[in-house]
Amino acid sequence: MSRKRLTAPRSKGATPQPLPKLATGIEGFDELSHGGLPRNRTSLVIGGPGTGKTIFALQSLMNGIRQRQETGIFVAFEEVPRQIIANGATFDWGIASLAKNRLFFLDAGLSPAAVQSGEFDLVGMLAMLKAKQQELGAEWIVFDGIDVLLTLLLDTIVEMREIYRIRDWLADNALTAIITSKIDNGHASAPRYGFMQFMADCVIRLERHLEFGVSTHRIGITKYRGSDFAAGEFPLSFGPSGIEVGAVGPVEITHLASTERLSTGFERLDAMLAGGLFRGSSTLITGVPGTSKTTLSGKFAEAACQRGERTLFVSFDEGAEPIARNLSSVGIQLNPLIKSGLLRMYSARTETTSAEDHLLKIKALIREHKPHCMVIDPLTAISKAGGIGAARAVANRLIYMIKDEGITVMITALNEGDDPMTESTDLQISSVADTWIHLSYQVRSGERNRALTIVKSRGTWHSNQVRELVLSPTGPTLADVYTAGGEVLMGTLRWEKEAEEDASRTQRQAEFDHKRRELEIAEANTSAQIKALQLDLQQQQTTLAMNSSASDMRNISSSDRENQLLRMRSADPMMPGSNAANSRAKRHAAPDHVKRGGNGAGR
């Protein structure tokens, strides 16, 4: 007869309630599990030796104590408590002080002789744990290495009975429990108690692999009753704070878009980018070895520090001191900036360290230094250990993480291969970067010269010219564009073109000066001729004026003589308006032959 499951009727239109959870405080895992472990339920953590099972359980318990002032119990079936405390002291949890008041360790290790000597059960231990729970008000409990106990029980029925006893005890006491158990080669070390995975509400699987000679750790959630979770396996690393999980992050991208421009370090490159780089953007510089990728990134770091902005310079496979020495030869002085504290240099080898561990270290440096700008040179070096697939995943997560922090980053990537025109990189991050600058060599006429071009720059106009990158003791600069037959000239050919244009410019200037002098002479001659004509005109005007004045004087003298003659003849002088005066005026106005004829007729 089948047993029907009785459930309370759900009211029409009722909203499902989310499963209560407790955050573990493990960075990345709470994102994968959408909030942490199920509250007051049992979670099973399985994995092979050295995968971090004990660290996961202890770190979750310690974060609950530190962040929410909770209390917990740690039941150790394999290691003695003092060893667990000593191992936990290597992290920044403060386990030594918290273990005295808020954390109780129970050494539950049993010898095979004690288990097999008679009927065995966990009733006594669970009763003692119940008393301790009431004393502390514990909310967490960890059963670490329960497989050690189960391997000592030779009776399968006893094994299942004790496991279910623990399950029922946990359910009755409303504890959030973590049980750890070893697996070997992907299978439980004791197949007859693999039923624990069916018993637990949440199952977490830890794995460790060797990839290209580098140890890599992975984590995945294989089961979570009543909750959604991120499926798949995700990278796991161990740092100063314990485990960190490389979660993908939210699906939606919410990066802020600033319109503020930052200088790349020299004006000509800023001009090619219409004023510089956007704050909070990512810039990728690609090129084969020796094309001055580090020089450009060093100039960017120097300019950021000179603006007073904290900057982090991460270098792979080259030390900080050699970098500072080499850049000083091209006018980039980093040592004073390092001493001021604005610039933090970090260098690391990549041959034996996984990409996940490098990511973990970079995240710690960002938290510590809190930079506004950042350089990673070259990012492609992380692919040397652990395989290209892991490096690609880390590179993309790293860029997104930096942009989430609002940091303006310049990343260099190495191009490999025989084709000098190859621009793409093995990390495939060109699509993630906001600006892509490519450096290359141009070999012509027995010379190798550096060329710079901007492949893309999102949200801004940018130059499409190929420019020659010139290094000098005063720093890097970009030469003017010279072309011949549609090809950009560089090196000696550019120098010859510049010399030719200088000579042509000098000749044009000389010709211009000669023409200008000829014009000045012509202007002087014309001015002299105009002045002579003006003097002649003035002389003629003066002569005309003198003649006019003399004529007037003669007329006046003639009138005076007639008046004098009239007085001598005892006649009245001519008055203006009289007939005699009018007649006189008419006579003077008439032509000479008329005057003579009139005078003769009158006499």
mmCIF file of C-alpha atoms in Angstrom, residues 145-517:
data_model
loop_
_atom_site.group_PDB
_atom_site.id
_atom_site.type_symbol
_atom_site.label_atom_id
_atom_site.label_comp_id
_atom_site.label_asym_id
_atom_site.label_seq_id
_atom_site.Cartn_x
_atom_site.Cartn_y
_atom_site.Cartn_z
ATOM 1 C CA GLY A 145 35.788 13.511 8.256
ATOM 2 C CA ILE A 146 32.785 11.376 9.040
ATOM 3 C CA ASP A 147 34.059 8.825 6.532
ATOM 4 C CA VAL A 148 36.792 7.958 9.048
ATOM 5 C CA LEU A 149 34.097 6.824 11.494
ATOM 6 C CA LEU A 150 32.121 4.942 8.869
ATOM 7 C CA THR A 151 35.128 2.970 7.663
ATOM 8 C CA LEU A 152 35.500 1.593 11.183
ATOM 9 C CA LEU A 153 31.950 0.252 11.207
ATOM 10 C CA LEU A 154 32.000 -3.103 9.509
ATOM 11 C CA ASP A 155 28.236 -3.540 9.513
ATOM 12 C CA THR A 156 26.396 -1.770 6.683
ATOM 13 C CA ILE A 157 23.187 -1.646 8.691
ATOM 14 C CA VAL A 158 24.985 0.023 11.591
ATOM 15 C CA GLU A 159 26.532 2.564 9.227
ATOM 16 C CA MET A 160 23.162 3.588 7.799
ATOM 17 C CA ARG A 161 21.605 3.605 11.253
ATOM 18 C CA GLU A 162 24.211 6.035 12.636
ATOM 19 C CA ILE A 163 24.032 8.303 9.598
ATOM 20 C CA TYR A 164 20.275 8.564 9.891
ATOM 21 C CA ARG A 165 20.661 9.074 13.642
ATOM 22 C CA ILE A 166 22.815 12.134 12.908
ATOM 23 C CA ARG A 167 20.305 13.358 10.339
ATOM 24 C CA ASP A 168 17.382 13.086 12.742
ATOM 25 C CA TRP A 169 19.367 14.672 15.552
ATOM 26 C CA LEU A 170 20.267 17.643 13.333
ATOM 27 C CA ALA A 171 16.645 18.086 12.252
ATOM 28 C CA ASP A 172 15.408 17.969 15.872
ATOM 29 C CA ASN A 173 17.943 20.558 17.059
ATOM 30 C CA ALA A 174 17.543 23.043 14.171
ATOM 31 C CA LEU A 175 21.255 23.304 13.456
ATOM 32 C CA THR A 176 22.899 24.389 10.219
ATOM 33 C CA ALA A 177 25.239 21.449 9.640
ATOM 34 C CA ILE A 178 28.211 20.739 7.396
ATOM 35 C CA ILE A 179 29.406 17.148 6.990
ATOM 36 C CA THR A 180 32.668 16.472 5.161
ATOM 37 C CA SER A 181 33.617 13.180 3.554
ATOM 38 C CA LYS A 182 36.421 12.010 1.299
ATOM 39 C CA ILE A 183 36.018 10.616 -2.178
ATOM 40 C CA ASP A 184 38.678 8.975 -4.303
ATOM 41 C CA ASN A 185 38.901 9.221 -8.091
ATOM 42 C CA GLY A 186 35.439 10.694 -8.242
ATOM 43 C CA HIS A 187 33.787 7.948 -6.137
ATOM 44 C CA ALA A 188 33.047 7.653 -2.451
ATOM 45 C CA SER A 189 35.801 5.832 -0.633
ATOM 46 C CA ALA A 190 33.115 3.565 0.902
ATOM 47 C CA PRO A 191 30.459 2.999 -1.768
ATOM 48 C CA ARG A 192 28.090 1.391 0.707
ATOM 49 C CA TYR A 193 27.416 4.748 2.365
ATOM 50 C CA GLY A 194 27.103 6.828 -0.768
ATOM 51 C CA PHE A 195 23.492 7.272 0.307
ATOM 52 C CA MET A 196 24.686 10.332 2.291
ATOM 53 C CA GLN A 197 24.436 12.371 -0.874
ATOM 54 C CA PHE A 198 20.746 11.489 -1.068
ATOM 55 C CA MET A 199 20.262 12.326 2.593
ATOM 56 C CA ALA A 200 21.847 15.803 2.449
ATOM 57 C CA ASP A 201 19.917 18.857 1.315
ATOM 58 C CA CYS A 202 22.971 20.434 -0.367
ATOM 59 C CA VAL A 203 25.948 18.589 -1.864
ATOM 60 C CA ILE A 204 29.179 20.428 -2.672
ATOM 61 C CA ARG A 205 31.947 18.730 -4.597
ATOM 62 C CA LEU A 206 35.615 19.759 -4.416
ATOM 63 C CA GLU A 207 38.222 18.488 -6.872
ATOM 64 C CA ARG A 208 41.926 18.842 -7.471
ATOM 65 C CA HIS A 209 43.672 18.178 -10.792
ATOM 66 C CA LEU A 210 47.098 18.583 -12.299
ATOM 67 C CA GLU A 211 46.932 20.581 -15.510
ATOM 68 C CA PHE A 212 50.204 21.080 -17.377
ATOM 69 C CA GLY A 213 52.061 20.361 -14.152
ATOM 70 C CA VAL A 214 50.112 22.927 -12.110
ATOM 71 C CA SER A 215 47.673 21.994 -9.362
ATOM 72 C CA THR A 216 44.208 23.420 -9.980
ATOM 73 C CA HIS A 217 41.192 23.281 -7.680
ATOM 74 C CA ARG A 218 37.535 23.259 -8.699
ATOM 75 C CA ILE A 219 34.228 23.474 -6.867
ATOM 76 C CA GLY A 220 30.704 22.624 -7.951
ATOM 77 C CA ILE A 221 27.255 22.298 -6.418
ATOM 78 C CA THR A 222 25.709 19.027 -7.504
ATOM 79 C CA LYS A 223 22.483 19.262 -5.499
ATOM 80 C CA TYR A 224 20.499 21.916 -3.659
ATOM 81 C CA ARG A 225 16.974 21.114 -2.496
ATOM 82 C CA GLY A 226 14.519 23.982 -2.677
ATOM 83 C CA SER A 227 16.922 26.445 -4.303
ATOM 84 C CA ASP A 228 18.407 27.350 -7.623
ATOM 85 C CA PHE A 229 22.191 27.511 -8.008
ATOM 86 C CA ALA A 230 24.872 28.096 -10.604
ATOM 87 C CA ALA A 231 25.543 24.796 -12.328
ATOM 88 C CA GLY A 232 28.970 23.717 -13.455
ATOM 89 C CA GLU A 233 32.463 23.710 -11.991
ATOM 90 C CA PHE A 234 34.255 26.853 -10.941
ATOM 91 C CA PRO A 235 37.889 27.569 -10.044
ATOM 92 C CA LEU A 236 38.866 27.689 -6.400
ATOM 93 C CA SER A 237 41.929 29.272 -4.798
ATOM 94 C CA PHE A 238 43.437 29.544 -1.338
ATOM 95 C CA GLY A 239 44.515 32.936 -0.076
ATOM 96 C CA PRO A 240 45.160 34.804 3.189
ATOM 97 C CA SER A 241 41.440 34.716 4.000
ATOM 98 C CA GLY A 242 40.943 31.087 3.035
ATOM 99 C CA ILE A 243 38.995 29.814 0.069
ATOM 100 C CA GLU A 244 37.924 32.106 -2.738
ATOM 101 C CA VAL A 245 35.741 30.869 -5.574
ATOM 102 C CA GLY A 246 36.062 32.287 -9.063
ATOM 103 C CA ALA A 247 32.396 32.910 -9.644
ATOM 104 C CA VAL A 248 31.370 34.259 -13.020
ATOM 105 C CA GLY A 249 29.414 37.122 -11.492
ATOM 106 C CA PRO A 250 26.044 38.557 -12.425
ATOM 107 C CA VAL A 251 24.772 38.046 -15.950
ATOM 108 C CA GLU A 252 23.826 41.708 -16.349
ATOM 109 C CA ILE A 253 26.711 44.125 -16.950
ATOM 110 C CA THR A 254 26.238 47.356 -15.005
ATOM 111 C CA HIS A 255 29.535 49.206 -15.524
ATOM 112 C CA LEU A 256 29.280 52.980 -15.230
ATOM 113 C CA ALA A 257 30.217 55.056 -18.287
ATOM 114 C CA SER A 258 32.357 58.081 -17.435
ATOM 115 C CA THR A 259 33.008 60.914 -19.902
ATOM 116 C CA GLU A 260 36.160 62.074 -18.111
ATOM 117 C CA ARG A 261 39.323 61.742 -20.193
ATOM 118 C CA LEU A 262 42.692 60.586 -18.855
ATOM 119 C CA SER A 263 46.030 61.124 -20.566
ATOM 120 C CA THR A 264 47.979 58.163 -21.885
ATOM 121 C CA GLY A 265 51.172 59.984 -20.953
ATOM 122 C CA PHE A 266 52.044 61.896 -24.131
ATOM 123 C CA GLU A 267 50.061 64.379 -26.153
ATOM 124 C CA ARG A 268 50.328 62.886 -29.624
ATOM 125 C CA LEU A 269 48.769 59.592 -28.585
ATOM 126 C CA ASP A 270 46.075 61.528 -26.707
ATOM 127 C CA ALA A 271 45.369 63.441 -29.915
ATOM 128 C CA MET A 272 44.970 60.176 -31.833
ATOM 129 C CA LEU A 273 42.394 59.165 -29.197
ATOM 130 C CA ALA A 274 40.504 62.481 -29.355
ATOM 131 C CA GLY A 275 41.729 63.564 -25.937
ATOM 132 C CA GLY A 276 42.794 60.386 -24.137
ATOM 133 C CA LEU A 277 41.183 57.384 -22.480
ATOM 134 C CA PHE A 278 37.850 57.295 -20.661
ATOM 135 C CA ARG A 279 38.129 56.892 -16.906
ATOM 136 C CA GLY A 280 37.235 53.371 -15.834
ATOM 137 C CA SER A 281 37.935 51.922 -19.283
ATOM 138 C CA SER A 282 40.269 49.105 -20.269
ATOM 139 C CA THR A 283 43.023 49.475 -22.861
ATOM 140 C CA LEU A 284 44.753 46.540 -24.538
ATOM 141 C CA ILE A 285 48.226 46.968 -26.046
ATOM 142 C CA THR A 286 49.317 44.076 -28.238
ATOM 143 C CA GLY A 287 52.561 43.433 -30.056
ATOM 144 C CA VAL A 288 55.464 41.081 -30.512
ATOM 145 C CA PRO A 289 58.422 41.262 -28.095
ATOM 146 C CA GLY A 290 60.388 44.512 -28.216
ATOM 147 C CA THR A 291 57.682 46.760 -29.646
ATOM 148 C CA SER A 292 57.631 48.940 -26.459
ATOM 149 C CA LYS A 293 54.458 47.682 -24.821
ATOM 150 C CA THR A 294 56.000 48.138 -21.365
ATOM 151 C CA THR A 295 57.182 51.621 -22.330
ATOM 152 C CA LEU A 296 53.670 52.786 -23.179
ATOM 153 C CA SER A 297 52.201 51.249 -20.040
ATOM 154 C CA GLY A 298 54.985 52.761 -17.926
ATOM 155 C CA LYS A 299 54.285 56.202 -19.391
ATOM 156 C CA PHE A 300 50.622 55.760 -18.532
ATOM 157 C CA ALA A 301 51.482 54.811 -14.939
ATOM 158 C CA GLU A 302 53.835 57.794 -14.601
ATOM 159 C CA ALA A 303 51.184 60.218 -15.878
ATOM 160 C CA ALA A 304 48.590 58.786 -13.464
ATOM 161 C CA CYS A 305 50.897 59.238 -10.463
ATOM 162 C CA GLN A 306 51.781 62.767 -11.557
ATOM 163 C CA ARG A 307 48.055 63.541 -11.382
ATOM 164 C CA GLY A 308 48.136 62.302 -7.790
ATOM 165 C CA GLU A 309 46.277 59.033 -8.495
ATOM 166 C CA ARG A 310 47.248 55.788 -6.779
ATOM 167 C CA THR A 311 48.482 53.274 -9.358
ATOM 168 C CA LEU A 312 49.179 49.539 -9.277
ATOM 169 C CA PHE A 313 51.747 48.084 -11.695
ATOM 170 C CA VAL A 314 51.598 44.267 -11.957
ATOM 171 C CA SER A 315 54.460 42.729 -13.903
ATOM 172 C CA PHE A 316 54.894 39.071 -14.770
ATOM 173 C CA ASP A 317 58.297 37.468 -15.255
ATOM 174 C CA GLU A 318 60.264 40.717 -14.755
ATOM 175 C CA GLY A 319 61.268 42.383 -11.505
ATOM 176 C CA ALA A 320 60.233 45.866 -10.417
ATOM 177 C CA GLU A 321 63.783 47.233 -10.208
ATOM 178 C CA PRO A 322 64.805 46.183 -13.754
ATOM 179 C CA ILE A 323 61.586 47.680 -15.095
ATOM 180 C CA ALA A 324 62.240 51.014 -13.349
ATOM 181 C CA ARG A 325 65.853 51.025 -14.590
ATOM 182 C CA ASN A 326 64.911 50.204 -18.173
ATOM 183 C CA LEU A 327 62.138 52.801 -18.352
ATOM 184 C CA SER A 328 64.452 55.509 -17.005
ATOM 185 C CA SER A 329 66.452 55.196 -20.241
ATOM 186 C CA VAL A 330 63.473 56.619 -22.144
ATOM 187 C CA GLY A 331 62.695 59.396 -19.673
ATOM 188 C CA ILE A 332 60.156 57.538 -17.511
ATOM 189 C CA GLN A 333 61.080 57.880 -13.826
ATOM 190 C CA LEU A 334 59.197 55.416 -11.612
ATOM 191 C CA ASN A 335 61.473 55.218 -8.551
ATOM 192 C CA PRO A 336 60.387 58.591 -7.084
ATOM 193 C CA LEU A 337 56.750 57.570 -7.547
ATOM 194 C CA ILE A 338 57.366 54.259 -5.774
ATOM 195 C CA LYS A 339 58.993 56.066 -2.851
ATOM 196 C CA SER A 340 56.043 58.467 -2.631
ATOM 197 C CA GLY A 341 53.648 55.545 -2.171
ATOM 198 C CA LEU A 342 51.490 56.474 -5.150
ATOM 199 C CA LEU A 343 52.909 53.660 -7.271
ATOM 200 C CA ARG A 344 52.857 50.050 -6.104
ATOM 201 C CA MET A 345 54.935 47.583 -8.112
ATOM 202 C CA TYR A 346 54.284 43.837 -7.892
ATOM 203 C CA SER A 347 56.200 41.184 -9.837
ATOM 204 C CA ALA A 348 55.543 37.458 -9.975
ATOM 205 C CA ARG A 349 56.699 34.346 -11.793
ATOM 206 C CA THR A 350 54.111 32.449 -13.793
ATOM 207 C CA GLU A 351 55.665 29.053 -14.533
ATOM 208 C CA THR A 352 54.433 27.176 -11.452
ATOM 209 C CA THR A 353 51.448 29.246 -10.306
ATOM 210 C CA SER A 354 47.962 28.833 -11.695
ATOM 211 C CA ALA A 355 46.058 31.686 -13.262
ATOM 212 C CA GLU A 356 43.501 31.476 -10.437
ATOM 213 C CA ASP A 357 46.191 32.073 -7.838
ATOM 214 C CA HIS A 358 47.419 35.111 -9.776
ATOM 215 C CA LEU A 359 43.875 36.443 -9.889
ATOM 216 C CA LEU A 360 43.547 35.940 -6.136
ATOM 217 C CA LYS A 361 46.777 37.867 -5.520
ATOM 218 C CA ILE A 362 45.763 40.721 -7.795
ATOM 219 C CA LYS A 363 42.420 41.015 -6.013
ATOM 220 C CA ALA A 364 44.249 41.218 -2.680
ATOM 221 C CA LEU A 365 46.567 43.942 -4.058
ATOM 222 C CA ILE A 366 43.580 45.953 -5.277
ATOM 223 C CA ARG A 367 41.928 45.725 -1.866
ATOM 224 C CA GLU A 368 45.165 46.792 -0.199
ATOM 225 C CA HIS A 369 46.370 49.609 -2.472
ATOM 226 C CA LYS A 370 42.956 50.879 -3.714
ATOM 227 C CA PRO A 371 44.326 52.130 -7.053
ATOM 228 C CA HIS A 372 42.644 54.537 -9.467
ATOM 229 C CA CYS A 373 44.767 53.304 -12.378
ATOM 230 C CA MET A 374 46.417 49.979 -13.060
ATOM 231 C CA VAL A 375 48.874 48.257 -15.411
ATOM 232 C CA ILE A 376 49.180 44.500 -16.065
ATOM 233 C CA ASP A 377 52.247 43.644 -18.140
ATOM 234 C CA PRO A 378 51.874 41.211 -19.880
ATOM 235 C CA LEU A 379 48.626 39.449 -19.048
ATOM 236 C CA THR A 380 49.368 36.660 -21.527
ATOM 237 C CA ALA A 381 52.076 35.353 -19.176
ATOM 238 C CA ILE A 382 49.445 33.707 -16.957
ATOM 239 C CA SER A 383 48.827 31.137 -19.699
ATOM 240 C CA LYS A 384 52.232 29.555 -19.075
ATOM 241 C CA ALA A 385 50.871 27.481 -16.196
ATOM 242 C CA GLY A 386 47.566 25.659 -16.062
ATOM 243 C CA GLY A 387 46.597 25.777 -19.709
ATOM 244 C CA ILE A 388 45.185 28.382 -22.052
ATOM 245 C CA GLY A 389 41.563 27.619 -21.186
ATOM 246 C CA ALA A 390 41.992 28.553 -17.528
ATOM 247 C CA ALA A 391 44.016 31.634 -18.483
ATOM 248 C CA ARG A 392 41.276 32.881 -20.816
ATOM 249 C CA ALA A 393 38.631 32.510 -18.128
ATOM 250 C CA VAL A 394 40.802 34.325 -15.571
ATOM 251 C CA ALA A 395 41.698 37.119 -17.995
ATOM 252 C CA ASN A 396 38.064 37.908 -18.748
ATOM 253 C CA ARG A 397 37.054 37.764 -15.089
ATOM 254 C CA LEU A 398 39.987 39.960 -14.141
ATOM 255 C CA ILE A 399 39.068 42.672 -16.643
ATOM 256 C CA TYR A 400 35.428 42.659 -15.554
ATOM 257 C CA MET A 401 36.459 42.781 -11.899
ATOM 258 C CA ILE A 402 38.737 45.773 -12.500
ATOM 259 C CA LYS A 403 36.000 47.605 -14.390
ATOM 260 C CA ASP A 404 33.549 46.836 -11.580
ATOM 261 C CA GLU A 405 35.953 48.688 -9.271
ATOM 262 C CA GLY A 406 36.017 51.701 -11.616
ATOM 263 C CA ILE A 407 39.767 51.342 -12.216
ATOM 264 C CA THR A 408 41.304 52.589 -15.466
ATOM 265 C CA VAL A 409 43.516 49.719 -16.611
ATOM 266 C CA MET A 410 46.128 49.300 -19.329
ATOM 267 C CA ILE A 411 46.889 45.684 -20.218
ATOM 268 C CA THR A 412 49.671 44.451 -22.465
ATOM 269 C CA ALA A 413 49.440 41.155 -24.323
ATOM 270 C CA LEU A 414 52.117 39.357 -26.256
ATOM 271 C CA ASN A 415 51.620 38.256 -29.835
ATOM 272 C CA GLU A 416 53.343 35.041 -30.795
ATOM 273 C CA GLY A 417 53.911 33.624 -34.248
ATOM 274 C CA ASP A 418 55.819 34.135 -37.446
ATOM 275 C CA ASP A 419 53.372 36.532 -39.056
ATOM 276 C CA PRO A 420 54.343 40.105 -38.080
ATOM 277 C CA MET A 421 50.871 41.309 -39.032
ATOM 278 C CA THR A 422 49.175 39.093 -36.457
ATOM 279 C CA GLU A 423 47.255 41.242 -33.992
ATOM 280 C CA SER A 424 45.046 38.856 -31.996
ATOM 281 C CA THR A 425 46.211 37.183 -28.788
ATOM 282 C CA ASP A 426 45.707 33.700 -27.392
ATOM 283 C CA LEU A 427 43.713 35.085 -24.440
ATOM 284 C CA GLN A 428 40.966 36.395 -26.767
ATOM 285 C CA ILE A 429 40.403 39.541 -24.700
ATOM 286 C CA SER A 430 40.378 42.046 -27.552
ATOM 287 C CA SER A 431 36.568 41.981 -27.592
ATOM 288 C CA VAL A 432 36.427 42.803 -23.869
ATOM 289 C CA ALA A 433 38.847 45.759 -23.991
ATOM 290 C CA ASP A 434 37.431 49.225 -24.696
ATOM 291 C CA THR A 435 40.510 50.485 -26.553
ATOM 292 C CA TRP A 436 42.930 48.365 -28.571
ATOM 293 C CA ILE A 437 46.371 49.690 -29.548
ATOM 294 C CA HIS A 438 48.587 47.493 -31.680
ATOM 295 C CA LEU A 439 52.372 47.828 -31.943
ATOM 296 C CA SER A 440 54.352 46.213 -34.716
ATOM 297 C CA TYR A 441 57.615 46.338 -36.646
ATOM 298 C CA GLN A 442 58.045 47.700 -40.145
ATOM 299 C CA VAL A 443 61.171 46.337 -41.820
ATOM 300 C CA ARG A 444 62.312 48.281 -44.884
ATOM 301 C CA SER A 445 65.630 49.388 -46.396
ATOM 302 C CA GLY A 446 67.575 47.356 -43.857
ATOM 303 C CA GLU A 447 65.863 48.917 -40.823
ATOM 304 C CA ARG A 448 63.376 47.724 -38.213
ATOM 305 C CA ASN A 449 61.139 50.511 -36.953
ATOM 306 C CA ARG A 450 58.215 50.498 -34.521
ATOM 307 C CA ALA A 451 54.720 51.287 -35.766
ATOM 308 C CA LEU A 452 51.609 52.159 -33.745
ATOM 309 C CA THR A 453 48.001 51.991 -34.810
ATOM 310 C CA ILE A 454 44.668 52.145 -32.983
ATOM 311 C CA VAL A 455 42.505 49.168 -33.861
ATOM 312 C CA LYS A 456 39.455 50.369 -31.941
ATOM 313 C CA SER A 457 38.369 52.803 -29.250
ATOM 314 C CA ARG A 458 34.785 52.512 -28.115
ATOM 315 C CA GLY A 459 32.726 55.651 -27.812
ATOM 316 C CA THR A 460 35.243 58.030 -29.360
ATOM 317 C CA TRP A 461 36.672 59.141 -32.663
ATOM 318 C CA HIS A 462 40.192 57.869 -33.186
ATOM 319 C CA SER A 463 42.877 58.160 -35.836
ATOM 320 C CA ASN A 464 43.258 55.403 -38.404
ATOM 321 C CA GLN A 465 46.834 56.375 -39.294
ATOM 322 C CA VAL A 466 49.864 54.159 -38.849
ATOM 323 C CA ARG A 467 52.371 56.249 -36.887
ATOM 324 C CA GLU A 468 56.026 55.635 -36.143
ATOM 325 C CA LEU A 469 56.757 55.215 -32.427
ATOM 326 C CA VAL A 470 60.060 56.894 -31.645
ATOM 327 C CA LEU A 471 61.913 56.363 -28.349
ATOM 328 C CA SER A 472 64.314 58.973 -27.024
ATOM 329 C CA PRO A 473 65.845 59.982 -23.663
ATOM 330 C CA THR A 474 62.972 62.444 -23.242
ATOM 331 C CA GLY A 475 60.335 59.766 -23.659
ATOM 332 C CA PRO A 476 58.248 58.130 -26.376
ATOM 333 C CA THR A 477 56.630 60.181 -29.108
ATOM 334 C CA LEU A 478 54.914 59.690 -32.446
ATOM 335 C CA ALA A 479 56.541 60.972 -35.633
ATOM 336 C CA ASP A 480 54.701 62.946 -38.306
ATOM 337 C CA VAL A 481 53.160 60.956 -41.108
ATOM 338 C CA TYR A 482 55.182 60.766 -44.333
ATOM 339 C CA THR A 483 54.024 58.679 -47.237
ATOM 340 C CA ALA A 484 55.417 57.701 -50.589
ATOM 341 C CA GLY A 485 53.357 55.734 -53.058
ATOM 342 C CA GLY A 486 50.727 55.098 -50.401
ATOM 343 C CA GLU A 487 53.242 53.617 -47.920
ATOM 344 C CA VAL A 488 54.154 55.185 -44.586
ATOM 345 C CA LEU A 489 57.833 56.103 -44.384
ATOM 346 C CA MET A 490 59.774 55.352 -41.202
ATOM 347 C CA GLY A 491 63.345 55.539 -39.960
ATOM 348 C CA THR A 492 65.964 56.701 -42.481
ATOM 349 C CA LEU A 493 63.403 56.982 -45.269
ATOM 350 C CA ARG A 494 61.336 59.297 -43.063
ATOM 351 C CA TRP A 495 64.486 61.276 -42.192
ATOM 352 C CA GLU A 496 65.332 61.663 -45.887
ATOM 353 C CA LYS A 497 61.765 62.770 -46.584
ATOM 354 C CA GLU A 498 61.957 65.270 -43.737
ATOM 355 C CA ALA A 499 65.316 66.584 -45.049
ATOM 356 C CA GLU A 500 63.869 66.882 -48.549
ATOM 357 C CA GLU A 501 60.860 68.785 -47.264
ATOM 358 C CA ASP A 502 63.112 71.027 -45.149
ATOM 359 C CA ALA A 503 65.243 71.840 -48.227
ATOM 360 C CA SER A 504 62.141 72.474 -50.303
ATOM 361 C CA ARG A 505 60.723 74.656 -47.560
ATOM 362 C CA THR A 506 64.010 76.608 -47.365
ATOM 363 C CA GLN A 507 64.024 77.140 -51.144
ATOM 364 C CA ARG A 508 60.408 78.277 -51.124
ATOM 365 C CA GLN A 509 61.226 80.704 -48.341
ATOM 366 C CA ALA A 510 64.200 82.106 -50.278
ATOM 367 C CA GLU A 511 62.038 82.550 -53.384
ATOM 368 C CA PHE A 512 59.406 84.222 -51.312
ATOM 369 C CA ASP A 513 61.966 86.607 -49.774
ATOM 370 C CA HIS A 514 63.293 87.486 -53.265
ATOM 371 C CA LYS A 515 59.798 88.203 -54.581
ATOM 372 C CA ARG A 516 59.071 90.259 -51.510
ATOM 373 C CA ARG A 517 62.186 92.398 -52.043
#
